[in-house]
PDB file of C-alpha atoms and ligand atoms in Angstrom:
ATOM      1  CA  MET H  23       0.000   0.000   0.000  1.00 89.00           C
ATOM      2  CA  ARG H  24       1.306   3.442  -0.824  1.00 87.00           C
ATOM      3  CA  LEU H  25       1.905   5.897   1.974  1.00 91.00           C
ATOM      4  CA  ASN H  26      -0.598   8.481   0.701  1.00 88.00           C
ATOM      5  CA  GLU H  27      -3.356   5.905   0.558  1.00 89.00           C
ATOM      6  CA  TYR H  28      -2.480   4.698   4.069  1.00 92.00           C
ATOM      7  CA  LEU H  29      -2.440   8.257   5.441  1.00 92.00           C
ATOM      8  CA  ARG H  30      -5.793   9.106   3.855  1.00 89.00           C
ATOM      9  CA  ASN H  31      -7.355   5.879   5.175  1.00 91.00           C
ATOM     10  CA  THR H  32      -5.903   6.403   8.654  1.00 92.00           C
ATOM     11  CA  PHE H  33      -6.293  10.148   9.192  1.00 92.00           C
ATOM     12  CA  GLY H  34      -8.942  11.083   6.628  1.00 90.00           C
ATOM     13  CA  CYS H  35      -7.043  14.074   5.276  1.00 89.00           C
ATOM     14  CA  LYS H  36      -3.833  15.137   3.618  1.00 88.00           C
ATOM     15  CA  VAL H  37      -0.872  14.574   5.947  1.00 93.00           C
ATOM     16  CA  TYR H  38       2.606  16.023   5.596  1.00 93.00           C
ATOM     17  CA  LYS H  39       5.785  15.033   7.431  1.00 93.00           C
ATOM     18  CA  ILE H  40       7.737  17.774   9.166  1.00 94.00           C
ATOM     19  CA  SER H  41      11.407  16.869   9.693  1.00 93.00           C
ATOM     20  CA  LEU H  42      12.612  17.814  13.143  1.00 94.00           C
ATOM     21  CA  ASN H  43      16.024  17.969  14.735  1.00 93.00           C
ATOM     22  CA  GLY H  44      16.074  17.112  18.437  1.00 94.00           C
ATOM     23  CA  GLY H  45      19.768  17.970  18.788  1.00 93.00           C
ATOM     24  CA  PHE H  46      20.847  14.317  19.069  1.00 94.00           C
ATOM     25  CA  THR H  47      24.092  12.667  18.095  1.00 94.00           C
ATOM     26  CA  CYS H  48      24.689   9.023  17.255  1.00 96.00           C
ATOM     27  CA  PRO H  49      26.717   6.221  18.898  1.00 97.00           C
ATOM     28  CA  ASN H  50      28.314   5.627  15.529  1.00 96.00           C
ATOM     29  CA  ARG H  51      29.725   9.139  15.623  1.00 95.00           C
ATOM     30  CA  ASP H  52      30.363   9.990  19.265  1.00 96.00           C
ATOM     31  CA  GLY H  53      32.920   7.193  19.733  1.00 97.00           C
ATOM     32  CA  THR H  54      30.643   4.711  21.526  1.00 97.00           C
ATOM     33  CA  ILE H  55      30.713   2.434  18.482  1.00 97.00           C
ATOM     34  CA  ASP H  56      32.774   4.487  16.029  1.00 96.00           C
ATOM     35  CA  THR H  57      33.660   8.096  15.382  1.00 96.00           C
ATOM     36  CA  ARG H  58      33.306   8.032  11.605  1.00 96.00           C
ATOM     37  CA  GLY H  59      29.572   7.310  11.261  1.00 95.00           C
ATOM     38  CA  CYS H  60      28.018   5.140   8.566  1.00 97.00           C
ATOM     39  CA  ILE H  61      30.028   5.482   5.379  1.00 97.00           C
ATOM     40  CA  PHE H  62      27.200   7.211   3.474  1.00 96.00           C
ATOM     41  CA  CYS H  63      26.001   9.524   6.259  1.00 93.00           C
ATOM     42  CA  SER H  64      26.312  13.258   5.642  1.00 88.00           C
ATOM     43  CA  ALA H  65      27.363  15.825   8.234  1.00 81.00           C
ATOM     44  CA  GLY H  66      23.647  16.442   8.877  1.00 74.00           C
ATOM     45  CA  GLY H  67      23.215  12.880  10.195  1.00 65.00           C
ATOM     46  CA  SER H  68      20.789  11.875   7.425  1.00 67.00           C
ATOM     47  CA  GLY H  69      18.586  14.763   8.451  1.00 64.00           C
ATOM     48  CA  ASP H  70      19.609  17.375   5.912  1.00 68.00           C
ATOM     49  CA  PHE H  71      16.051  18.597   5.452  1.00 68.00           C
ATOM     50  CA  ALA H  72      15.311  18.867   9.156  1.00 73.00           C
ATOM     51  CA  GLU H  73      14.613  22.163  10.894  1.00 73.00           C
ATOM     52  CA  SER H  74      17.215  23.815  13.137  1.00 81.00           C
ATOM     53  CA  PRO H  75      17.959  22.214  16.544  1.00 81.00           C
ATOM     54  CA  THR H  76      18.411  25.668  18.062  1.00 89.00           C
ATOM     55  CA  GLN H  77      14.616  26.094  17.887  1.00 93.00           C
ATOM     56  CA  SER H  78      12.133  24.409  20.215  1.00 95.00           C
ATOM     57  CA  VAL H  79      10.058  21.514  18.862  1.00 96.00           C
ATOM     58  CA  THR H  80       7.017  23.795  18.618  1.00 96.00           C
ATOM     59  CA  GLU H  81       8.998  26.427  16.714  1.00 95.00           C
ATOM     60  CA  GLN H  82      10.303  23.762  14.349  1.00 95.00           C
ATOM     61  CA  ILE H  83       6.778  22.464  13.745  1.00 95.00           C
ATOM     62  CA  GLU H  84       5.524  25.979  13.026  1.00 94.00           C
ATOM     63  CA  ALA H  85       8.468  26.623  10.661  1.00 94.00           C
ATOM     64  CA  GLY H  86       7.738  23.334   8.859  1.00 93.00           C
ATOM     65  CA  LYS H  87       4.059  24.219   8.550  1.00 93.00           C
ATOM     66  CA  ALA H  88       4.866  27.661   7.155  1.00 92.00           C
ATOM     67  CA  ARG H  89       7.092  26.060   4.521  1.00 90.00           C
ATOM     68  CA  VAL H  90       4.209  24.021   3.066  1.00 88.00           C
ATOM     69  CA  ALA H  91       1.349  26.396   3.902  1.00 85.00           C
ATOM     70  CA  ALA H  92       0.529  27.064   0.235  1.00 82.00           C
ATOM     71  CA  LYS H  93       0.020  23.340  -0.537  1.00 82.00           C
ATOM     72  CA  MET H  94      -1.615  22.346   2.744  1.00 79.00           C
ATOM     73  CA  LYS H  95      -5.077  23.705   3.357  1.00 78.00           C
ATOM     74  CA  ASP H  96      -6.616  21.976   6.402  1.00 79.00           C
ATOM     75  CA  GLY H  97      -4.017  19.234   6.391  1.00 85.00           C
ATOM     76  CA  LYS H  98      -2.380  17.567   9.356  1.00 93.00           C
ATOM     77  CA  TYR H  99       1.228  16.759  10.136  1.00 96.00           C
ATOM     78  CA  ILE H 100       3.519  14.002  11.337  1.00 97.00           C
ATOM     79  CA  ALA H 101       6.360  15.082  13.596  1.00 97.00           C
ATOM     80  CA  TYR H 102       9.353  13.296  12.112  1.00 96.00           C
ATOM     81  CA  PHE H 103      12.411  13.173  14.369  1.00 96.00           C
ATOM     82  CA  GLN H 104      14.840  12.571  11.562  1.00 93.00           C
ATOM     83  CA  ALA H 105      18.376  13.839  12.188  1.00 91.00           C
ATOM     84  CA  PHE H 106      20.901  11.434  13.771  1.00 93.00           C
ATOM     85  CA  THR H 107      19.683   8.817  16.322  1.00 96.00           C
ATOM     86  CA  ASN H 108      16.479  10.084  17.893  1.00 97.00           C
ATOM     87  CA  THR H 109      16.262   7.708  20.853  1.00 98.00           C
ATOM     88  CA  TYR H 110      19.893   8.200  21.835  1.00 97.00           C
ATOM     89  CA  GLY H 111      19.668  10.253  25.001  1.00 96.00           C
ATOM     90  CA  PRO H 112      18.304  10.291  28.547  1.00 97.00           C
ATOM     91  CA  VAL H 113      14.692   9.179  28.663  1.00 98.00           C
ATOM     92  CA  GLU H 114      13.654  12.494  30.340  1.00 97.00           C
ATOM     93  CA  LYS H 115      15.000  14.419  27.347  1.00 97.00           C
ATOM     94  CA  LEU H 116      13.140  12.100  24.962  1.00 98.00           C
ATOM     95  CA  ARG H 117       9.941  12.432  26.969  1.00 98.00           C
ATOM     96  CA  ALA H 118      10.110  16.232  26.893  1.00 97.00           C
ATOM     97  CA  LEU H 119      10.761  16.420  23.133  1.00 97.00           C
ATOM     98  CA  TYR H 120       8.218  13.824  22.063  1.00 98.00           C
ATOM     99  CA  THR H 121       5.543  15.133  24.418  1.00 98.00           C
ATOM    100  CA  GLU H 122       5.921  18.658  23.086  1.00 98.00           C
ATOM    101  CA  ALA H 123       5.427  17.316  19.564  1.00 98.00           C
ATOM    102  CA  ILE H 124       2.526  14.991  20.341  1.00 97.00           C
ATOM    103  CA  ARG H 125       0.607  17.728  22.217  1.00 97.00           C
ATOM    104  CA  HIS H 126       0.633  20.043  19.194  1.00 97.00           C
ATOM    105  CA  PRO H 127      -2.958  20.091  17.877  1.00 96.00           C
ATOM    106  CA  ASP H 128      -1.926  19.726  14.230  1.00 95.00           C
ATOM    107  CA  ILE H 129       0.296  16.710  14.847  1.00 97.00           C
ATOM    108  CA  VAL H 130      -1.460  13.390  14.208  1.00 97.00           C
ATOM    109  CA  ALA H 131       1.487  11.017  14.708  1.00 97.00           C
ATOM    110  CA  LEU H 132       5.146  10.818  15.695  1.00 98.00           C
ATOM    111  CA  SER H 133       7.755   9.187  13.507  1.00 98.00           C
ATOM    112  CA  ILE H 134      11.097   8.524  15.161  1.00 98.00           C
ATOM    113  CA  ALA H 135      14.195   7.519  13.193  1.00 97.00           C
ATOM    114  CA  THR H 136      16.701   5.515  15.175  1.00 98.00           C
ATOM    115  CA  ARG H 137      19.099   2.585  15.364  1.00 98.00           C
ATOM    116  CA  PRO H 138      17.843  -0.815  16.576  1.00 98.00           C
ATOM    117  CA  ASP H 139      20.632  -0.867  19.192  1.00 98.00           C
ATOM    118  CA  CYS H 140      19.290   2.323  20.802  1.00 98.00           C
ATOM    119  CA  LEU H 141      15.971   1.019  22.115  1.00 98.00           C
ATOM    120  CA  PRO H 142      16.448   0.101  25.784  1.00 98.00           C
ATOM    121  CA  GLU H 143      13.502  -0.974  27.944  1.00 98.00           C
ATOM    122  CA  GLU H 144      12.772   2.500  29.366  1.00 98.00           C
ATOM    123  CA  VAL H 145      12.611   3.985  25.855  1.00 98.00           C
ATOM    124  CA  LEU H 146      10.309   1.188  24.678  1.00 98.00           C
ATOM    125  CA  GLU H 147       8.043   1.889  27.656  1.00 98.00           C
ATOM    126  CA  LEU H 148       7.955   5.591  26.824  1.00 98.00           C
ATOM    127  CA  LEU H 149       7.112   4.903  23.173  1.00 98.00           C
ATOM    128  CA  GLU H 150       4.352   2.504  24.206  1.00 98.00           C
ATOM    129  CA  GLU H 151       2.892   5.132  26.528  1.00 98.00           C
ATOM    130  CA  LEU H 152       2.939   7.825  23.813  1.00 98.00           C
ATOM    131  CA  ASN H 153       1.466   5.412  21.285  1.00 98.00           C
ATOM    132  CA  ARG H 154      -1.691   5.376  23.415  1.00 98.00           C
ATOM    133  CA  ILE H 155      -2.038   9.146  22.875  1.00 97.00           C
ATOM    134  CA  LYS H 156      -1.251   9.301  19.142  1.00 97.00           C
ATOM    135  CA  PRO H 157       0.305   6.752  16.772  1.00 97.00           C
ATOM    136  CA  VAL H 158       4.080   6.374  17.122  1.00 98.00           C
ATOM    137  CA  TRP H 159       6.128   5.003  14.246  1.00 98.00           C
ATOM    138  CA  VAL H 160       9.711   3.881  14.692  1.00 98.00           C
ATOM    139  CA  GLU H 161      11.994   3.994  11.645  1.00 98.00           C
ATOM    140  CA  LEU H 162      14.972   1.622  11.737  1.00 98.00           C
ATOM    141  CA  GLY H 163      18.006   2.028   9.484  1.00 97.00           C
ATOM    142  CA  LEU H 164      18.788  -1.563   8.530  1.00 98.00           C
ATOM    143  CA  GLN H 165      20.020  -0.872   4.968  1.00 98.00           C
ATOM    144  CA  THR H 166      21.085  -4.480   4.254  1.00 98.00           C
ATOM    145  CA  ILE H 167      21.006  -7.967   5.759  1.00 98.00           C
ATOM    146  CA  HIS H 168      24.359  -8.945   4.245  1.00 98.00           C
ATOM    147  CA  PRO H 169      27.226  -8.955   6.791  1.00 98.00           C
ATOM    148  CA  ALA H 170      29.979  -7.969   4.330  1.00 98.00           C
ATOM    149  CA  THR H 171      28.020  -4.892   3.229  1.00 98.00           C
ATOM    150  CA  ALA H 172      27.052  -4.062   6.814  1.00 98.00           C
ATOM    151  CA  ASP H 173      30.787  -4.080   7.688  1.00 98.00           C
ATOM    152  CA  TYR H 174      31.660  -1.942   4.690  1.00 98.00           C
ATOM    153  CA  ILE H 175      29.053   0.691   5.517  1.00 98.00           C
ATOM    154  CA  ARG H 176      30.107   0.557   9.224  1.00 98.00           C
ATOM    155  CA  ARG H 177      26.558  -0.018  10.407  1.00 98.00           C
ATOM    156  CA  GLY H 178      27.874  -1.146  13.772  1.00 97.00           C
ATOM    157  CA  TYR H 179      25.308  -3.743  14.852  1.00 98.00           C
ATOM    158  CA  GLU H 180      24.451  -7.337  13.970  1.00 98.00           C
ATOM    159  CA  LEU H 181      21.298  -8.494  12.242  1.00 98.00           C
ATOM    160  CA  GLU H 182      19.975 -10.140  15.446  1.00 98.00           C
ATOM    161  CA  VAL H 183      19.837  -6.677  17.022  1.00 98.00           C
ATOM    162  CA  TYR H 184      17.419  -5.588  14.306  1.00 98.00           C
ATOM    163  CA  ASP H 185      15.305  -8.727  14.756  1.00 98.00           C
ATOM    164  CA  ARG H 186      15.070  -8.152  18.499  1.00 98.00           C
ATOM    165  CA  ALA H 187      14.159  -4.484  18.080  1.00 98.00           C
ATOM    166  CA  VAL H 188      11.323  -5.292  15.656  1.00 98.00           C
ATOM    167  CA  ARG H 189       9.976  -7.956  18.008  1.00 98.00           C
ATOM    168  CA  ASN H 190      10.092  -5.580  20.991  1.00 98.00           C
ATOM    169  CA  LEU H 191       8.418  -2.742  19.102  1.00 98.00           C
ATOM    170  CA  ARG H 192       5.696  -4.889  17.573  1.00 98.00           C
ATOM    171  CA  ALA H 193       4.977  -6.500  20.963  1.00 98.00           C
ATOM    172  CA  ARG H 194       4.112  -2.955  22.071  1.00 98.00           C
ATOM    173  CA  HIS H 195       1.957  -2.337  18.968  1.00 98.00           C
ATOM    174  CA  LEU H 196       4.293   0.287  17.536  1.00 98.00           C
ATOM    175  CA  GLU H 197       4.537   0.651  13.767  1.00 98.00           C
ATOM    176  CA  VAL H 198       7.992  -0.263  12.447  1.00 98.00           C
ATOM    177  CA  ILE H 199       9.324   1.168   9.213  1.00 98.00           C
ATOM    178  CA  THR H 200      12.557  -0.358   7.981  1.00 98.00           C
ATOM    179  CA  HIS H 201      14.981   1.569   5.785  1.00 97.00           C
ATOM    180  CA  VAL H 202      16.799  -0.350   3.048  1.00 98.00           C
ATOM    181  CA  ILE H 203      19.389   1.130   0.688  1.00 97.00           C
ATOM    182  CA  LEU H 204      19.450  -0.140  -2.888  1.00 98.00           C
ATOM    183  CA  GLY H 205      22.741   0.051  -4.787  1.00 98.00           C
ATOM    184  CA  LEU H 206      25.212  -0.509  -1.943  1.00 98.00           C
ATOM    185  CA  PRO H 207      28.683  -1.398  -3.276  1.00 98.00           C
ATOM    186  CA  GLY H 208      29.203  -5.103  -3.946  1.00 97.00           C
ATOM    187  CA  GLU H 209      25.524  -6.068  -3.812  1.00 98.00           C
ATOM    188  CA  THR H 210      23.671  -7.733  -6.681  1.00 98.00           C
ATOM    189  CA  ALA H 211      19.984  -7.231  -7.451  1.00 98.00           C
ATOM    190  CA  ALA H 212      19.353 -10.661  -5.883  1.00 98.00           C
ATOM    191  CA  ASP H 213      21.090  -9.527  -2.657  1.00 98.00           C
ATOM    192  CA  MET H 214      18.854  -6.462  -2.463  1.00 98.00           C
ATOM    193  CA  VAL H 215      15.681  -8.454  -3.084  1.00 98.00           C
ATOM    194  CA  GLU H 216      16.805 -10.885  -0.362  1.00 98.00           C
ATOM    195  CA  THR H 217      17.066  -7.973   2.079  1.00 98.00           C
ATOM    196  CA  VAL H 218      13.559  -6.815   1.187  1.00 98.00           C
ATOM    197  CA  ARG H 219      12.195 -10.342   1.612  1.00 98.00           C
ATOM    198  CA  TYR H 220      13.832 -10.482   5.041  1.00 98.00           C
ATOM    199  CA  VAL H 221      12.299  -7.169   6.083  1.00 98.00           C
ATOM    200  CA  VAL H 222       8.851  -8.354   5.004  1.00 98.00           C
ATOM    201  CA  ALA H 223       9.268 -11.530   7.084  1.00 98.00           C
ATOM    202  CA  SER H 224      10.712  -9.624  10.064  1.00 98.00           C
ATOM    203  CA  GLY H 225       7.358  -8.180  11.086  1.00 97.00           C
ATOM    204  CA  ALA H 226       8.015  -4.582  10.017  1.00 98.00           C
ATOM    205  CA  THR H 227       4.798  -2.860   8.979  1.00 98.00           C
ATOM    206  CA  GLY H 228       6.361  -0.404   6.540  1.00 98.00           C
ATOM    207  CA  ILE H 229       9.416  -0.129   4.325  1.00 98.00           C
ATOM    208  CA  LYS H 230      11.479   2.668   2.823  1.00 97.00           C
ATOM    209  CA  LEU H 231      13.585   1.804  -0.212  1.00 97.00           C
ATOM    210  CA  GLN H 232      16.210   4.418  -0.861  1.00 95.00           C
ATOM    211  CA  LEU H 233      18.619   4.698  -3.741  1.00 96.00           C
ATOM    212  CA  LEU H 234      22.234   4.936  -2.555  1.00 96.00           C
ATOM    213  CA  HIS H 235      23.309   8.547  -2.787  1.00 96.00           C
ATOM    214  CA  VAL H 236      26.952   9.550  -2.769  1.00 96.00           C
ATOM    215  CA  LEU H 237      27.079  12.786  -0.793  1.00 95.00           C
ATOM    216  CA  ARG H 238      29.899  15.292  -0.589  1.00 95.00           C
ATOM    217  CA  GLY H 239      32.101  15.038   2.488  1.00 94.00           C
ATOM    218  CA  THR H 240      31.408  11.343   3.166  1.00 96.00           C
ATOM    219  CA  ASP H 241      33.888   8.452   3.123  1.00 97.00           C
ATOM    220  CA  LEU H 242      31.636   6.853   0.532  1.00 98.00           C
ATOM    221  CA  ALA H 243      32.424   9.792  -1.770  1.00 98.00           C
ATOM    222  CA  LYS H 244      36.165   9.089  -1.388  1.00 98.00           C
ATOM    223  CA  ASP H 245      35.667   5.459  -2.454  1.00 98.00           C
ATOM    224  CA  TYR H 246      33.459   6.535  -5.336  1.00 98.00           C
ATOM    225  CA  GLU H 247      35.955   9.119  -6.546  1.00 98.00           C
ATOM    226  CA  ALA H 248      38.726   6.502  -6.272  1.00 98.00           C
ATOM    227  CA  GLY H 249      36.704   4.340  -8.688  1.00 98.00           C
ATOM    228  CA  LYS H 250      36.051   1.580  -6.162  1.00 98.00           C
ATOM    229  CA  PHE H 251      32.401   1.149  -7.150  1.00 98.00           C
ATOM    230  CA  GLU H 252      29.779   2.401  -9.563  1.00 98.00           C
ATOM    231  CA  VAL H 253      26.356   3.774  -8.740  1.00 98.00           C
ATOM    232  CA  LEU H 254      23.175   2.361 -10.262  1.00 97.00           C
ATOM    233  CA  THR H 255      21.939   3.646 -13.579  1.00 97.00           C
ATOM    234  CA  GLU H 256      18.346   4.824 -13.719  1.00 97.00           C
ATOM    235  CA  ASP H 257      17.219   1.752 -15.680  1.00 98.00           C
ATOM    236  CA  ALA H 258      19.029  -0.633 -13.323  1.00 98.00           C
ATOM    237  CA  TYR H 259      17.390   1.050 -10.334  1.00 97.00           C
ATOM    238  CA  MET H 260      13.908   0.790 -11.850  1.00 97.00           C
ATOM    239  CA  GLU H 261      14.449  -2.897 -12.607  1.00 98.00           C
ATOM    240  CA  ILE H 262      15.626  -3.588  -9.041  1.00 98.00           C
ATOM    241  CA  LEU H 263      12.654  -1.668  -7.671  1.00 97.00           C
ATOM    242  CA  ARG H 264      10.321  -3.741  -9.837  1.00 96.00           C
ATOM    243  CA  GLN H 265      11.809  -6.946  -8.389  1.00 97.00           C
ATOM    244  CA  CYS H 266      11.603  -5.607  -4.824  1.00 98.00           C
ATOM    245  CA  LEU H 267       7.983  -4.501  -5.247  1.00 96.00           C
ATOM    246  CA  ALA H 268       7.109  -8.024  -6.374  1.00 96.00           C
ATOM    247  CA  VAL H 269       8.025  -9.412  -2.930  1.00 97.00           C
ATOM    248  CA  ILE H 270       6.325  -6.696  -0.846  1.00 97.00           C
ATOM    249  CA  PRO H 271       2.808  -7.776   0.182  1.00 96.00           C
ATOM    250  CA  PRO H 272      -0.072  -5.328  -0.485  1.00 93.00           C
ATOM    251  CA  GLN H 273      -0.705  -4.632   3.222  1.00 94.00           C
ATOM    252  CA  MET H 274       2.857  -3.414   3.865  1.00 97.00           C
ATOM    253  CA  VAL H 275       3.080   0.370   3.678  1.00 96.00           C
ATOM    254  CA  ILE H 276       5.679   1.627   1.189  1.00 96.00           C
ATOM    255  CA  HIS H 277       6.974   4.903   2.584  1.00 94.00           C
ATOM    256  CA  ARG H 278       9.535   5.730  -0.073  1.00 92.00           C
ATOM    257  CA  LEU H 279      10.898   4.370  -3.330  1.00 90.00           C
ATOM    258  CA  THR H 280      13.455   7.014  -4.197  1.00 84.00           C
ATOM    259  CA  GLY H 281      16.503   8.639  -2.690  1.00 73.00           C
ATOM    260  CA  ASP H 282      16.416  11.588  -0.384  1.00 67.00           C
ATOM    261  CA  GLY H 283      19.773  13.287  -0.869  1.00 73.00           C
ATOM    262  CA  PRO H 284      19.982  17.072  -0.896  1.00 83.00           C
ATOM    263  CA  LYS H 285      20.934  18.221  -4.412  1.00 86.00           C
ATOM    264  CA  ARG H 286      23.561  20.702  -3.229  1.00 89.00           C
ATOM    265  CA  ILE H 287      25.785  17.910  -1.849  1.00 93.00           C
ATOM    266  CA  LEU H 288      24.799  15.127  -4.263  1.00 94.00           C
ATOM    267  CA  ILE H 289      27.774  13.729  -6.193  1.00 96.00           C
ATOM    268  CA  ALA H 290      26.113  10.662  -7.742  1.00 96.00           C
ATOM    269  CA  PRO H 291      23.928   9.376  -9.270  1.00 96.00           C
ATOM    270  CA  LEU H 292      23.059  12.737 -10.792  1.00 94.00           C
ATOM    271  CA  TRP H 293      20.028  11.381 -12.662  1.00 95.00           C
ATOM    272  CA  SER H 294      18.319  11.096  -9.274  1.00 94.00           C
ATOM    273  CA  GLY H 295      18.322  14.895  -9.005  1.00 91.00           C
ATOM    274  CA  ASP H 296      15.482  15.041 -11.579  1.00 91.00           C
ATOM    275  CA  LYS H 297      12.914  14.182  -8.936  1.00 90.00           C
ATOM    276  CA  LYS H 298       9.841  14.717 -11.120  1.00 92.00           C
ATOM    277  CA  HIS H 299      11.060  12.379 -13.826  1.00 94.00           C
ATOM    278  CA  VAL H 300      12.125   9.709 -11.311  1.00 94.00           C
ATOM    279  CA  LEU H 301       8.787   9.931  -9.514  1.00 93.00           C
ATOM    280  CA  ASN H 302       6.931   9.508 -12.812  1.00 94.00           C
ATOM    281  CA  ARG H 303       8.817   6.298 -13.525  1.00 95.00           C
ATOM    282  CA  VAL H 304       8.306   5.039  -9.977  1.00 95.00           C
ATOM    283  CA  ASN H 305       4.582   5.797 -10.216  1.00 93.00           C
ATOM    284  CA  ARG H 306       4.383   3.851 -13.463  1.00 94.00           C
ATOM    285  CA  LEU H 307       6.007   0.857 -11.731  1.00 93.00           C
ATOM    286  CA  LEU H 308       3.456   1.077  -8.934  1.00 91.00           C
ATOM    287  CA  GLU H 309       0.596   1.220 -11.431  1.00 90.00           C
ATOM    288  CA  GLU H 310       1.917  -1.883 -13.195  1.00 88.00           C
ATOM    289  CA  ARG H 311       2.127  -3.650  -9.860  1.00 82.00           C
ATOM    290  CA  LYS H 312      -1.475  -2.730  -9.080  1.00 77.00           C
ATOM    291  CA  GLU H 313      -2.637  -4.135 -12.398  1.00 76.00           C
ATOM    292  CA  GLU H 314      -0.835  -7.408 -11.639  1.00 72.00           C
ATOM    293  CA  GLU H 315      -2.503  -7.767  -8.219  1.00 68.00           C
TER     294      GLU H 315
HETATM  295  S1  SF4 C   4      23.301   5.546  12.436  1.00 61.67           S
HETATM  296 FE1  SF4 C   4      22.252   7.149  11.255  1.00 61.67          FE
HETATM  297  S2  SF4 C   4      22.991   9.111  12.069  1.00 61.67           S
HETATM  298 FE2  SF4 C   4      24.371   7.484  12.823  1.00 61.67          FE
HETATM  299  S3  SF4 C   4      26.066   7.528  11.378  1.00 61.67           S
HETATM  300 FE3  SF4 C   4      24.601   5.948  10.674  1.00 61.67          FE
HETATM  301  S4  SF4 C   4      23.199   7.007   9.228  1.00 61.67           S
HETATM  302 FE4  SF4 C   4      24.343   8.579  10.387  1.00 61.67          FE
END
């Protein structure tokens, strides 16, 4: 099921995600696991579109609303804690940030991006409690199930950690959205489809498929510029997407099928910068899939 359809069915109106920055860091950057971060992660901690962390949550929500005001008459919003690892901090800090967001009258749900190894019991309890007020979605950056790729990208946790996190979240009735990157160096189309199959079987309720973006300032960019790997062509990406879509059941919510890299720091693949064109092709794929169902 496509996200728009799911949002309309669930909330009965147009819903827009506002990217927030809670001023977090990440154990893969602060030295707890590593200091270098995941190999593809930009200086913004994969939250390059998020609002400024110097503003309060309410100010960020209002700034996000103002940005889309022209397109959003009578719509509602999802507070998306996107930058860095959004459950990595003292539970009192998390409670204060999430509660401020969930109390905002125009916010219909929280979406929290994090790592599966940053979900201790007290955080799970907090998320469960908030989920009784408004829906809480947890977005997990898995990217791949293949150990060699996970090492290369410096993900910093084993696959069992992901499995455990999904089980714990689902046991508390929280929605789980798993992020997968398509086009990681060394992976074949079959490897990527295997990852998607795994995610479907894991119990996640939603999936985000993102094209690998090589962003300026990352270690991935150094490897790319040294000719160590090639990025996917547009046709190759569409074909891989088609194969991935074939293994995603209709009830699973598809949150994204494209990349999300900011153009100003995008090195490759440059074809992905033509968002309208890419979206048209992705939409065609989705239509074909619908006809096959
Ligand atoms: S876990 Fe997320 S924020 Fe941390 S380095 Fe990796 S992509 Fe960046």
